[in-house]
C-alpha atoms as a PDB file:
ATOM      1  CA  MET A   1      52.705  10.268 -96.001  1.00  0.00           C
ATOM      2  CA  VAL A   2      50.499   9.981 -93.003  1.00  0.00           C
ATOM      3  CA  LEU A   3      48.423  12.861 -93.926  1.00  0.00           C
ATOM      4  CA  LEU A   4      48.143  11.484 -97.544  1.00  0.00           C
ATOM      5  CA  LEU A   5      47.035   8.282 -96.072  1.00  0.00           C
ATOM      6  CA  CYS A   6      44.235   9.518 -93.577  1.00  0.00           C
ATOM      7  CA  GLY A   7      42.992  12.030 -96.643  1.00  0.00           C
ATOM      8  CA  LEU A   8      42.291   9.091 -98.395  1.00  0.00           C
ATOM      9  CA  ALA A   9      40.971   7.352 -95.772  1.00  0.00           C
ATOM     10  CA  VAL A  10      38.538  10.146 -94.847  1.00  0.00           C
ATOM     11  CA  MET A  11      37.632  10.382 -98.471  1.00  0.00           C
ATOM     12  CA  VAL A  12      36.727   6.831 -98.676  1.00  0.00           C
ATOM     13  CA  ALA A  13      34.513   7.153 -95.343  1.00  0.00           C
ATOM     14  CA  THR A  14      32.934  10.128 -96.351  1.00  0.00           C
ATOM     15  CA  ALA A  15      32.116   8.544 -99.851  1.00  0.00           C
ATOM     16  CA  VAL A  16      30.709   5.095 -98.182  1.00  0.00           C
ATOM     17  CA  THR A  17      28.716   7.195 -95.701  1.00  0.00           C
ATOM     18  CA  PHE A  18      27.064   9.238 -98.229  1.00  0.00           C
ATOM     19  CA  TRP A  19      26.527   6.161-100.128  1.00  0.00           C
ATOM     20  CA  ALA A  20      24.579   4.700 -97.394  1.00  0.00           C
ATOM     21  CA  CYS A  21      22.574   7.882 -96.728  1.00  0.00           C
ATOM     22  CA  LEU A  22      21.085   7.835-100.382  1.00  0.00           C
ATOM     23  CA  PRO A  23      17.398   7.209-100.786  1.00  0.00           C
ATOM     24  CA  ARG A  24      16.284   3.649-101.822  1.00  0.00           C
ATOM     25  CA  HIS A  25      13.245   2.215-103.353  1.00  0.00           C
ATOM     26  CA  GLY A  26      11.434   5.452-103.806  1.00  0.00           C
ATOM     27  CA  ARG A  27      11.713   6.439-100.076  1.00  0.00           C
ATOM     28  CA  LEU A  28      13.190   9.610 -98.799  1.00  0.00           C
ATOM     29  CA  TYR A  29      16.581   9.413 -97.005  1.00  0.00           C
ATOM     30  CA  ARG A  30      16.322   9.175 -92.810  1.00  0.00           C
ATOM     31  CA  PHE A  31      17.495  13.149 -92.729  1.00  0.00           C
ATOM     32  CA  ALA A  32      15.126  14.528 -95.154  1.00  0.00           C
ATOM     33  CA  ASN A  33      12.617  16.976 -93.476  1.00  0.00           C
ATOM     34  CA  THR A  34      14.207  17.006 -90.186  1.00  0.00           C
ATOM     35  CA  GLU A  35      16.256  19.366 -88.274  1.00  0.00           C
ATOM     36  CA  TRP A  36      19.184  17.303 -88.698  1.00  0.00           C
ATOM     37  CA  GLU A  37      19.088  17.991 -92.705  1.00  0.00           C
ATOM     38  CA  SER A  38      20.949  21.121 -93.146  1.00  0.00           C
ATOM     39  CA  TYR A  39      23.755  19.650 -90.548  1.00  0.00           C
ATOM     40  CA  VAL A  40      24.191  16.355 -92.578  1.00  0.00           C
ATOM     41  CA  GLY A  41      24.707  18.546 -95.666  1.00  0.00           C
ATOM     42  CA  VAL A  42      27.255  20.602 -93.907  1.00  0.00           C
ATOM     43  CA  ALA A  43      29.110  17.538 -92.380  1.00  0.00           C
ATOM     44  CA  PHE A  44      29.456  15.959 -95.905  1.00  0.00           C
ATOM     45  CA  CYS A  45      30.786  18.964 -97.271  1.00  0.00           C
ATOM     46  CA  SER A  46      33.289  19.498 -94.514  1.00  0.00           C
ATOM     47  CA  ALA A  47      34.428  16.177 -94.735  1.00  0.00           C
ATOM     48  CA  VAL A  48      35.276  16.653 -98.419  1.00  0.00           C
ATOM     49  CA  ALA A  49      36.944  19.518 -98.050  1.00  0.00           C
ATOM     50  CA  LEU A  50      39.040  18.164 -94.881  1.00  0.00           C
ATOM     51  CA  SER A  51      39.954  14.979 -97.120  1.00  0.00           C
ATOM     52  CA  CYS A  52      41.087  17.127 -99.982  1.00  0.00           C
ATOM     53  CA  THR A  53      42.943  19.273 -97.665  1.00  0.00           C
ATOM     54  CA  MET A  54      44.934  16.256 -96.214  1.00  0.00           C
ATOM     55  CA  VAL A  55      45.488  14.860 -99.688  1.00  0.00           C
ATOM     56  CA  LEU A  56      46.875  17.723-100.804  1.00  0.00           C
ATOM     57  CA  SER A  57      49.109  18.588 -97.931  1.00  0.00           C
ATOM     58  CA  GLY A  58      50.341  14.672 -97.873  1.00  0.00           C
ATOM     59  CA  VAL A  59      51.037  14.906-101.707  1.00  0.00           C
ATOM     60  CA  LEU A  60      53.076  18.108-101.115  1.00  0.00           C
ATOM     61  CA  ASP A  61      54.703  16.779 -98.270  1.00  0.00           C
ATOM     62  CA  VAL A  62      55.954  13.740-100.123  1.00  0.00           C
ATOM     63  CA  ILE A  63      57.185  15.739-103.118  1.00  0.00           C
ATOM     64  CA  GLY A  64      59.085  17.958-100.765  1.00  0.00           C
ATOM     65  CA  SER A  65      60.648  15.750 -98.624  1.00  0.00           C
ATOM     66  CA  PRO A  66      64.378  14.317 -99.959  1.00  0.00           C
END
């Protein structure tokens, strides 16, 4: 159950952070055309994969427990 809740928390945190990094008012986002641009993309992809893995593991743990 803890994995499920932590996975959902990571997913929400990732979604909020991604939303905050989206471009607004015709401006590029802050990491565009910098050396950090590719790292930010990898970080978001890793966070989504981590949260999905934690949620799936938590669901399987809840289903499998008596």
